[in-house]
XYZ file of C-alpha atoms in Angstrom:
534
model
C 4.360 -23.382 40.290
C 4.443 -27.187 40.499
C 1.638 -28.766 42.509
C 0.976 -32.360 43.461
C -1.178 -34.202 40.952
C -2.478 -36.599 43.608
C -3.260 -35.778 47.205
C -1.152 -37.668 49.741
C -3.127 -37.947 52.976
C -2.321 -39.347 56.418
C 1.006 -37.565 56.067
C 2.999 -35.223 58.298
C 5.062 -32.576 56.537
C 8.023 -30.986 58.301
C 8.075 -27.729 56.363
C 7.118 -24.075 56.265
C 3.362 -24.339 55.695
C 3.395 -21.537 53.119
C 5.672 -23.601 50.883
C 3.841 -26.863 51.509
C 0.420 -25.359 50.837
C 1.568 -24.240 47.383
C 2.170 -27.912 46.590
C -1.394 -29.025 47.353
C -3.995 -29.307 44.542
C -6.970 -26.961 44.330
C -10.119 -27.877 46.312
C -8.739 -31.049 47.886
C -9.580 -30.491 51.581
C -12.960 -30.722 53.345
C -12.115 -29.134 56.707
C -9.319 -26.875 57.953
C -8.500 -26.152 61.576
C -5.573 -23.883 62.386
C -4.181 -22.654 65.674
C -1.354 -20.331 64.574
C 1.066 -18.460 66.858
C -0.925 -15.730 68.566
C 0.052 -12.087 68.213
C 0.317 -11.326 71.909
C 3.576 -9.351 72.215
C 5.420 -12.011 74.162
C 7.812 -14.864 73.494
C 6.242 -18.271 73.626
C 8.382 -21.133 74.856
C 6.978 -24.387 73.599
C 8.301 -26.772 76.217
C 7.781 -30.517 76.006
C 7.542 -32.345 79.314
C 7.992 -29.471 81.804
C 11.079 -27.942 80.178
C 12.316 -31.298 78.924
C 12.459 -30.073 75.339
C 12.412 -26.497 74.177
C 11.096 -25.216 70.890
C 11.107 -21.442 70.957
C 9.373 -19.094 68.587
C 8.817 -15.381 68.928
C 5.347 -14.270 67.851
C 6.105 -10.571 68.146
C 6.527 -9.811 64.460
C 8.679 -6.749 64.091
C 6.549 -4.131 62.411
C 3.400 -4.672 64.461
C -0.023 -6.082 63.806
C -0.062 -5.356 60.085
C 3.048 -7.484 59.542
C 1.417 -10.341 61.436
C -1.816 -10.064 59.430
C 0.122 -9.983 56.149
C 2.028 -13.081 57.283
C -1.280 -14.809 57.961
C -2.974 -13.502 54.799
C -0.466 -15.248 52.524
C -1.311 -18.552 54.162
C -5.082 -17.999 54.333
C -5.217 -17.343 50.572
C -3.742 -20.789 49.937
C -6.056 -22.367 52.503
C -9.016 -20.836 50.656
C -7.682 -22.289 47.401
C -7.259 -25.860 48.698
C -10.649 -25.909 50.486
C -13.531 -27.586 48.670
C -16.594 -25.488 47.867
C -18.507 -27.473 50.525
C -15.721 -27.072 53.079
C -15.260 -25.132 56.314
C -12.366 -23.425 58.085
C -11.947 -22.788 61.828
C -9.261 -20.290 62.839
C -8.326 -20.394 66.540
C -6.987 -17.102 67.906
C -6.943 -14.911 71.002
C -8.525 -11.462 71.574
C -5.312 -9.601 70.680
C -5.783 -10.250 66.966
C -9.235 -11.811 66.483
C -10.885 -8.670 65.117
C -7.995 -8.009 62.698
C -8.070 -11.618 61.537
C -11.837 -11.470 61.024
C -11.504 -8.480 58.689
C -8.859 -10.389 56.733
C -11.053 -13.523 56.562
C -14.022 -11.402 55.403
C -11.810 -10.149 52.587
C -10.756 -13.632 51.432
C -13.805 -15.791 52.206
C -16.466 -13.075 51.941
C -18.602 -11.575 54.703
C -21.572 -13.688 53.641
C -19.602 -16.862 54.392
C -18.887 -15.950 58.006
C -20.833 -18.380 60.209
C -19.799 -17.912 63.825
C -17.443 -16.333 66.277
C -17.120 -19.160 68.791
C -16.033 -18.317 72.318
C -14.135 -21.186 73.948
C -13.221 -21.061 77.628
C -9.554 -22.061 77.749
C -8.830 -21.905 81.479
C -10.466 -21.965 84.881
C -9.188 -18.690 86.322
C -6.717 -15.910 85.657
C -5.280 -13.701 88.362
C -5.360 -10.407 86.543
C -6.133 -7.124 88.250
C -7.781 -3.911 87.022
C -9.716 -5.756 84.290
C -12.013 -8.750 83.836
C -10.131 -12.043 83.944
C -9.221 -13.141 80.364
C -10.264 -16.795 80.175
C -11.351 -17.338 76.561
C -10.053 -17.824 73.046
C -11.932 -17.100 69.830
C -12.565 -19.535 66.988
C -13.644 -17.914 63.709
C -15.803 -20.238 61.610
C -16.140 -19.593 57.864
C -17.295 -21.660 54.913
C -16.190 -21.403 51.308
C -19.755 -21.216 49.975
C -23.347 -21.273 51.145
C -23.633 -24.952 50.184
C -21.498 -26.419 52.932
C -21.475 -29.648 54.915
C -23.096 -29.326 58.332
C -23.866 -32.009 60.912
C -25.881 -30.348 63.650
C -24.332 -30.740 67.098
C -26.788 -30.881 69.987
C -26.151 -30.530 73.697
C -28.263 -32.279 76.383
C -31.018 -30.376 78.163
C -30.385 -29.056 81.660
C -32.098 -31.056 84.400
C -34.001 -27.966 85.576
C -35.436 -27.476 82.085
C -36.548 -31.116 81.901
C -38.145 -30.990 85.349
C -40.139 -27.891 84.437
C -41.281 -28.722 80.915
C -41.301 -32.537 80.709
C -43.508 -35.118 82.391
C -42.114 -38.428 83.679
C -44.114 -41.611 83.080
C -43.386 -45.316 82.725
C -41.868 -44.767 79.265
C -39.530 -41.968 80.256
C -39.739 -38.183 79.947
C -42.241 -36.679 77.518
C -42.911 -33.134 76.441
C -46.324 -31.688 77.108
C -46.404 -27.931 77.084
C -47.818 -25.081 75.059
C -44.685 -24.625 72.958
C -45.274 -28.019 71.305
C -47.658 -26.661 68.739
C -48.321 -28.413 65.451
C -48.290 -25.289 63.311
C -45.781 -23.071 61.591
C -45.910 -19.326 61.051
C -47.627 -17.945 57.952
C -50.718 -18.928 55.992
C -50.534 -21.678 53.353
C -52.812 -22.999 50.616
C -53.897 -26.630 50.396
C -54.700 -28.892 53.331
C -51.971 -27.409 55.529
C -53.965 -24.189 55.636
C -57.426 -25.783 55.961
C -59.320 -26.420 59.248
C -58.854 -29.794 60.927
C -61.447 -31.030 63.461
C -62.887 -27.537 63.570
C -59.568 -25.865 64.298
C -58.537 -23.275 61.699
C -54.781 -22.439 61.716
C -55.282 -19.615 59.184
C -57.329 -17.690 61.769
C -54.087 -17.216 63.694
C -51.931 -16.595 60.631
C -50.429 -20.108 60.763
C -50.529 -23.479 58.951
C -50.313 -27.156 59.966
C -46.677 -28.319 60.357
C -45.854 -31.682 61.952
C -42.353 -31.823 63.502
C -40.015 -34.475 62.096
C -39.090 -35.543 65.632
C -42.696 -36.529 66.268
C -42.854 -38.690 63.132
C -39.476 -40.226 64.013
C -40.997 -41.573 67.248
C -43.400 -43.782 65.290
C -42.919 -47.414 64.367
C -44.943 -46.890 61.173
C -44.529 -44.883 58.000
C -47.045 -42.055 57.454
C -45.437 -40.640 54.332
C -48.297 -41.833 52.110
C -50.892 -39.865 54.144
C -51.900 -36.269 53.583
C -51.514 -33.664 56.325
C -54.994 -34.121 57.842
C -54.700 -37.929 57.750
C -51.370 -37.718 59.569
C -52.961 -35.550 62.261
C -55.826 -38.064 62.627
C -53.371 -40.964 63.041
C -51.244 -39.106 65.593
C -54.376 -38.233 67.587
C -55.461 -41.888 67.447
C -52.044 -43.001 68.753
C -52.277 -40.557 71.647
C -49.322 -38.455 70.445
C -51.572 -35.407 70.016
C -53.767 -33.915 72.702
C -56.300 -31.106 72.288
C -56.163 -28.865 75.334
C -59.597 -28.023 76.700
C -58.641 -24.545 77.875
C -57.237 -23.370 74.549
C -58.854 -25.943 72.231
C -55.558 -26.116 70.392
C -53.677 -29.348 69.551
C -50.242 -30.061 71.024
C -47.949 -33.034 70.590
C -46.112 -35.255 73.028
C -42.527 -36.370 72.393
C -40.287 -38.587 74.506
C -36.703 -37.505 74.969
C -34.140 -39.628 73.127
C -30.336 -39.546 73.446
C -30.177 -37.419 70.291
C -32.458 -34.741 71.748
C -31.285 -31.504 73.267
C -30.580 -27.956 72.159
C -28.395 -26.995 69.191
C -24.843 -26.218 70.330
C -24.501 -22.425 70.743
C -21.457 -20.323 69.874
C -20.272 -20.182 73.503
C -18.355 -23.327 74.478
C -17.649 -22.815 78.163
C -17.162 -25.625 80.615
C -18.586 -24.673 83.999
C -16.749 -26.359 86.882
C -18.780 -27.856 89.704
C -21.967 -28.153 87.611
C -21.727 -31.945 87.598
C -25.169 -33.517 87.858
C -27.044 -30.536 86.416
C -27.091 -31.860 82.833
C -29.888 -34.270 81.926
C -28.804 -37.807 81.086
C -25.239 -37.496 82.337
C -23.276 -36.776 85.476
C -20.989 -34.400 83.570
C -21.069 -30.660 83.997
C -22.025 -27.958 81.490
C -19.918 -28.283 78.320
C -17.699 -30.865 79.993
C -17.018 -32.394 76.565
C -14.928 -29.331 75.579
C -13.273 -28.745 78.953
C -9.807 -27.204 78.861
C -6.826 -29.391 79.734
C -5.751 -29.303 83.348
C -2.186 -29.833 84.518
C -3.110 -33.397 85.524
C -4.725 -34.481 82.250
C -3.229 -37.615 80.701
C -3.462 -35.985 77.269
C -0.851 -33.403 78.178
C 2.459 -33.629 76.321
C 4.053 -30.551 77.884
C 2.912 -28.204 75.105
C 1.518 -25.082 76.814
C -0.992 -24.168 74.093
C -2.154 -27.774 73.587
C -5.890 -28.051 72.895
C -8.069 -30.880 74.232
C -9.024 -33.661 71.854
C -12.700 -33.133 72.717
C -12.614 -29.593 71.278
C -11.454 -30.969 67.930
C -13.963 -33.827 68.114
C -16.824 -31.320 68.197
C -15.439 -29.350 65.244
C -14.610 -32.408 63.132
C -17.992 -34.022 63.869
C -19.884 -30.864 62.849
C -18.037 -30.077 59.625
C -16.848 -33.355 58.119
C -17.903 -36.932 57.437
C -16.069 -40.235 57.485
C -13.175 -40.364 54.977
C -13.185 -36.582 54.451
C -9.827 -34.774 54.417
C -8.884 -32.648 57.455
C -5.924 -30.243 57.266
C -4.004 -28.548 60.094
C -1.219 -26.276 58.785
C 0.069 -25.390 62.297
C 0.061 -28.870 63.755
C 1.910 -28.215 67.028
C 1.602 -31.383 69.091
C -0.817 -33.063 66.667
C -4.209 -32.923 68.385
C -6.120 -32.300 65.144
C -4.559 -35.127 63.162
C -4.797 -37.531 66.113
C -8.531 -36.892 66.515
C -9.039 -37.076 62.743
C -7.356 -40.501 62.729
C -9.599 -41.705 65.579
C -12.710 -40.436 63.767
C -11.843 -42.200 60.490
C -10.966 -39.055 58.578
C -8.046 -38.655 56.226
C -5.667 -35.928 57.346
C -2.690 -33.733 56.497
C -0.493 -32.116 59.155
C 2.177 -29.454 58.621
C 4.657 -28.052 61.135
C 8.009 -26.370 60.652
C 9.531 -27.959 63.771
C 11.277 -31.355 63.511
C 10.761 -31.760 67.264
C 7.002 -31.326 66.906
C 6.797 -33.659 63.903
C 8.685 -36.419 65.735
C 6.387 -36.097 68.749
C 3.311 -36.151 66.498
C 4.511 -39.240 64.654
C 4.850 -41.125 67.933
C 1.495 -39.845 69.183
C -0.212 -41.017 66.008
C 1.481 -44.412 66.091
C -0.444 -45.184 69.282
C -3.864 -44.661 67.660
C -3.492 -46.237 64.196
C -4.829 -49.804 64.070
C -1.496 -51.591 63.477
C 0.634 -49.058 65.420
C 2.551 -48.210 62.254
C 4.534 -44.996 62.053
C 2.703 -42.473 59.853
C 4.172 -41.170 56.641
C 6.547 -38.279 57.446
C 8.088 -36.028 54.805
C 10.719 -33.320 55.288
C 12.545 -34.317 58.472
C 16.271 -33.552 58.345
C 18.145 -36.457 56.716
C 21.480 -34.926 55.658
C 24.368 -33.146 57.338
C 23.405 -29.966 55.482
C 19.835 -30.199 56.808
C 21.149 -30.469 60.368
C 23.627 -27.624 59.910
C 20.693 -25.412 58.914
C 18.484 -26.252 61.914
C 18.010 -23.668 64.636
C 20.159 -24.459 67.686
C 17.273 -25.629 69.901
C 15.861 -27.783 67.087
C 19.276 -29.330 66.488
C 19.651 -30.091 70.191
C 16.179 -31.641 70.304
C 17.029 -33.818 67.283
C 20.188 -35.111 68.957
C 18.539 -35.879 72.308
C 15.695 -37.645 70.527
C 18.230 -39.772 68.659
C 19.577 -40.884 72.035
C 16.029 -41.509 73.276
C 17.201 -39.310 76.095
C 15.763 -36.576 78.277
C 16.674 -32.915 78.191
C 18.391 -31.122 81.029
C 15.800 -29.327 83.198
C 17.507 -25.951 82.762
C 18.199 -24.238 79.499
C 20.355 -21.486 81.002
C 23.175 -22.093 83.444
C 23.118 -25.846 82.675
C 26.878 -26.103 83.253
C 27.566 -27.874 79.966
C 24.887 -30.574 80.144
C 22.138 -30.458 77.512
C 20.527 -33.805 78.235
C 20.860 -37.273 79.696
C 21.043 -40.690 78.072
C 18.230 -43.182 78.333
C 17.777 -44.969 81.662
C 21.279 -44.527 83.128
C 21.117 -40.721 82.739
C 24.686 -40.128 81.567
C 25.298 -36.459 80.597
C 25.103 -35.352 76.952
C 26.541 -32.126 75.533
C 25.473 -30.954 72.062
C 27.557 -28.717 69.787
C 26.209 -27.634 66.394
C 29.730 -27.038 65.068
C 32.742 -28.558 63.355
C 36.130 -29.296 64.916
C 35.151 -29.266 68.557
C 38.414 -28.960 70.492
C 40.237 -29.932 73.658
C 38.800 -27.098 75.774
C 35.219 -28.357 75.238
C 36.189 -31.829 76.415
C 38.059 -30.404 79.383
C 35.045 -28.348 80.489
C 32.737 -31.332 80.011
C 34.857 -33.344 82.437
C 33.937 -30.815 85.122
C 30.254 -31.170 84.228
C 30.471 -34.961 84.529
C 32.122 -34.628 87.928
C 29.434 -32.237 89.106
C 26.755 -34.713 87.983
C 28.578 -37.443 89.929
C 28.873 -39.603 86.826
C 31.770 -41.414 85.172
C 30.504 -41.420 81.601
C 29.187 -38.863 79.117
C 28.719 -37.997 75.446
C 29.679 -35.007 73.319
C 27.896 -34.733 69.950
C 29.241 -32.506 67.161
C 29.874 -32.556 63.424
C 33.603 -33.253 63.911
C 36.338 -33.213 66.548
C 39.971 -32.081 66.548
C 42.923 -34.308 67.327
C 43.336 -32.413 70.603
C 39.773 -33.352 71.655
C 40.469 -37.036 71.016
C 43.735 -36.839 72.951
C 41.943 -35.219 75.912
C 39.354 -38.010 75.880
C 42.175 -40.589 76.041
C 43.877 -38.708 78.891
C 40.631 -38.469 80.895
C 40.041 -42.197 80.481
C 43.601 -43.064 81.548
C 44.115 -40.526 84.357
C 40.610 -40.011 85.745
C 38.708 -43.106 84.612
C 36.131 -40.941 82.820
C 34.524 -42.524 79.749
C 33.748 -39.656 77.360
C 32.305 -40.716 74.011
C 32.782 -38.393 71.018
C 29.801 -38.960 68.732
C 29.583 -37.402 65.273
C 26.315 -36.273 63.711
C 27.125 -38.527 60.760
C 26.989 -41.513 63.112
C 23.532 -40.480 64.315
C 22.325 -40.334 60.701
C 23.165 -43.983 60.076
C 19.920 -45.888 59.346
C 20.938 -48.925 61.449
C 22.348 -46.919 64.338
C 20.603 -49.023 66.996
C 22.508 -52.117 65.878
C 25.904 -50.413 65.631
C 26.009 -48.110 68.655
C 25.229 -49.299 72.172
C 24.327 -45.795 73.422
C 21.133 -45.897 71.329
C 18.532 -48.058 73.175
C 15.584 -50.012 71.796
C 12.643 -47.826 72.831
C 9.095 -47.927 71.467
C 8.215 -44.238 71.580
C 9.644 -40.810 72.361
C 6.488 -39.935 74.272
C 7.024 -42.874 76.631
C 10.432 -41.656 77.831
C 10.833 -40.528 81.454
C 10.722 -36.789 82.091
C 12.936 -34.840 84.478
C 11.356 -33.716 87.750
C 9.484 -30.419 87.661
C 10.976 -27.410 89.405
C 9.133 -24.616 91.192
C 8.209 -21.726 88.907
C 10.408 -19.420 90.962
C 13.437 -21.499 89.973
C 12.697 -21.474 86.264
C 14.494 -19.133 83.847
C 12.470 -16.484 82.097
C 11.475 -16.771 78.430
C 14.102 -14.134 77.551
C 16.820 -16.135 79.342
C 15.796 -19.269 77.480
C 15.997 -17.583 74.084
C 19.394 -16.030 74.875
C 20.662 -19.386 76.107
C 19.632 -21.137 72.900
C 21.165 -18.434 70.727
C 24.445 -18.655 72.651
C 24.786 -22.313 71.680
C 25.576 -21.537 68.049
C 29.154 -22.647 67.504
């Protein structure tokens, strides 16, 4: 097996991740996040821009759960291999398969390297009956060893907690309650176990232990003092008080922006809790809130995760310039956040549509707006012949900088519309498209109340060209026959006027949304795409 000698980062790979992972060197990645297709016994339709672009995959592996787990196991073994010994992996899944996946991860990473099962609230409500509403996903967090990178993530205190246990003065909010003891559990030898100012910690089975947060509040360095001398200095500065009722010392600490409680393993935004979190007007866990239908981040990808969710994960388990890998890149949230946080990254997705969208999304966040390095997109006629029908159609419409037809079934011969003027486009993944196709397309143009349109195919018959000439002469219809070879030309924008100068795919206009009742089912969409072959 040939593997890369040097790691190429900040790169998108359009490939089957199993193949691409075999090409990566051992222990070259610091953090892995993956959000693979869920095993949920239904067909997912990955639709860009409210049915503007369709990328369909069926995650109902024939053979049941064991087939799905085996499919995942092959990939997880390679992910374990490429992860550094100090690295972490976060696997995002839903309750249908989380427990099966955990057993498989225990097998590969070891039970002792399991860190957390994180519950993330993915939606606001779910209208299910006869059971509790399913509103969460699971994120399984493992490390490769016990010596792993960890940057503690803290969440702000609740206002009610601060009001009850903190005291406000001219400097801010300070702690002053019985829990702020200056001792740790267990007896110790040396000064930490000896009485100070007549107070013996050993009598209560404890020893002197000064919190780091208290020392961090000081403007002076006490590291050269012994434990009793530090206590004397803190008492002198007024940071320690000795309560008269218990005759036991306690410390005072002012809240700083870095204070709060360690992030728990439940990440659940609570709507309408705005104003209840200390130091902010946001609600509980608002930083990892799910995406709403109105969020500007949305690209039309139904399982798209919010950037803030990845920010928390990347901040906790990587440092600047570390390498972050996402082998199921989807719409590119992981690599986009990694770029913004000054991490190196690698993204893999089997879909050319997804990779093109990701490349444009990333171009907006890199400093000089350059297009990221992309490897594996179709570049030859053979590559395009081998694409799935919906991927081929997406590739063609993207080449036109166009928009897809709102319907994928019953579209009456129109697969998309050209940029700006919205002239109809029909896509055929076949050779020798004939007269009958052109004739039928004329009807589609009429129905769209247009006078111009495009048919894209690998080649056309003489009869098709004659029908185009007849339609232009008799009916004043301008039908352009465009070959796939033409679309592969590197300087196509200069040679062909139907290709506009547009900055980004993601900036193109989207077709208007239709009511859900008018949308085809997932099964209809899949059948429609399959029927386009030939």
